[in-house]
Amino acid sequence: MTPITLTLRTGSRTDLIEITWKVRELVSQSGIQDGICTLFVPHTTAAVTINENADPDVVTDMIRSLDKLIPWNGDYRHAEGNSAAHLKSSLTGVSLQVFISEGQLVLGTWQGIYF
């Protein structure tokens, strides 16, 4: 199958955008009934992850924790000002796989996909 490109824009330096609905839509359009959906971010300062999507406070906590763990104003040698983004991307990961069964993503009740 030909890869599908999804273009996204974040609203702030550390952001989590739920893309579950879009991935579901693309899986449905693909016609694939059973298989694996692979998501890959071809960038060094972005990531993709699965986490709770029922309570927006979880996203807020994740963003705050990432910024506390890896602050934007750290003592980094990389001079472009985005070292924190590189580190956050490495910790979170640039790819994940989700099973497809009967044309649907197999996610837990409270799970969502975030970019």
PDB file of C-alpha atoms in Angstrom, residues 1-53:
ATOM      1  CA  MET A   1       0.000   0.000   0.000  1.00  0.00           C
ATOM      2  CA  THR A   2       1.182   3.511  -0.766  1.00  0.00           C
ATOM      3  CA  PRO A   3       2.001   5.575   2.335  1.00  0.00           C
ATOM      4  CA  ILE A   4      -0.430   8.362   3.176  1.00  0.00           C
ATOM      5  CA  THR A   5       0.950  11.713   4.317  1.00  0.00           C
ATOM      6  CA  LEU A   6      -0.815  13.697   6.999  1.00  0.00           C
ATOM      7  CA  THR A   7       0.303  17.302   7.521  1.00  0.00           C
ATOM      8  CA  LEU A   8      -0.213  18.829  10.969  1.00  0.00           C
ATOM      9  CA  ARG A   9       0.557  22.125  12.689  1.00  0.00           C
ATOM     10  CA  THR A  10       1.058  22.470  16.400  1.00  0.00           C
ATOM     11  CA  GLY A  11      -0.174  25.421  18.423  1.00  0.00           C
ATOM     12  CA  SER A  12       2.800  25.733  20.745  1.00  0.00           C
ATOM     13  CA  ARG A  13       6.356  24.494  21.200  1.00  0.00           C
ATOM     14  CA  THR A  14       5.252  21.502  23.263  1.00  0.00           C
ATOM     15  CA  ASP A  15       1.862  20.318  22.052  1.00  0.00           C
ATOM     16  CA  LEU A  16      -0.171  17.146  21.729  1.00  0.00           C
ATOM     17  CA  ILE A  17      -2.746  16.948  18.956  1.00  0.00           C
ATOM     18  CA  GLU A  18      -5.166  14.041  19.021  1.00  0.00           C
ATOM     19  CA  ILE A  19      -5.261  12.464  15.565  1.00  0.00           C
ATOM     20  CA  THR A  20      -7.256   9.310  16.362  1.00  0.00           C
ATOM     21  CA  TRP A  21     -10.268  10.473  14.327  1.00  0.00           C
ATOM     22  CA  LYS A  22      -8.101  11.157  11.268  1.00  0.00           C
ATOM     23  CA  VAL A  23      -6.267   7.825  11.483  1.00  0.00           C
ATOM     24  CA  ARG A  24      -9.639   6.043  11.825  1.00  0.00           C
ATOM     25  CA  GLU A  25     -10.900   7.900   8.771  1.00  0.00           C
ATOM     26  CA  LEU A  26      -7.838   6.949   6.721  1.00  0.00           C
ATOM     27  CA  VAL A  27      -8.071   3.287   7.781  1.00  0.00           C
ATOM     28  CA  SER A  28     -11.739   3.253   6.785  1.00  0.00           C
ATOM     29  CA  GLN A  29     -10.972   4.820   3.392  1.00  0.00           C
ATOM     30  CA  SER A  30      -8.202   2.283   2.786  1.00  0.00           C
ATOM     31  CA  GLY A  31     -10.618  -0.632   2.853  1.00  0.00           C
ATOM     32  CA  ILE A  32      -8.179  -2.707   4.900  1.00  0.00           C
ATOM     33  CA  GLN A  33     -10.116  -5.101   7.122  1.00  0.00           C
ATOM     34  CA  ASP A  34      -7.347  -6.804   9.073  1.00  0.00           C
ATOM     35  CA  GLY A  35      -3.714  -5.761   9.409  1.00  0.00           C
ATOM     36  CA  ILE A  36      -1.453  -3.232  11.057  1.00  0.00           C
ATOM     37  CA  CYS A  37      -1.498   0.543  10.751  1.00  0.00           C
ATOM     38  CA  THR A  38       2.007   1.962  11.068  1.00  0.00           C
ATOM     39  CA  LEU A  39       2.399   5.627  11.922  1.00  0.00           C
ATOM     40  CA  PHE A  40       5.785   7.235  11.334  1.00  0.00           C
ATOM     41  CA  VAL A  41       6.911  10.819  11.861  1.00  0.00           C
ATOM     42  CA  PRO A  42       9.790  11.644   9.475  1.00  0.00           C
ATOM     43  CA  HIS A  43      11.099  14.493  11.581  1.00  0.00           C
ATOM     44  CA  THR A  44      13.582  14.820  14.430  1.00  0.00           C
ATOM     45  CA  THR A  45      11.570  17.240  16.568  1.00  0.00           C
ATOM     46  CA  ALA A  46       8.130  15.594  16.493  1.00  0.00           C
ATOM     47  CA  ALA A  47       6.695  12.337  17.767  1.00  0.00           C
ATOM     48  CA  VAL A  48       3.642  10.090  17.896  1.00  0.00           C
ATOM     49  CA  THR A  49       2.239   8.319  20.947  1.00  0.00           C
ATOM     50  CA  ILE A  50      -0.822   6.606  22.391  1.00  0.00           C
ATOM     51  CA  ASN A  51      -2.317   7.798  25.660  1.00  0.00           C
ATOM     52  CA  GLU A  52      -5.612   8.548  27.378  1.00  0.00           C
ATOM     53  CA  ASN A  53      -8.046  10.659  25.387  1.00  0.00           C
TER      54      ASN A  53
END
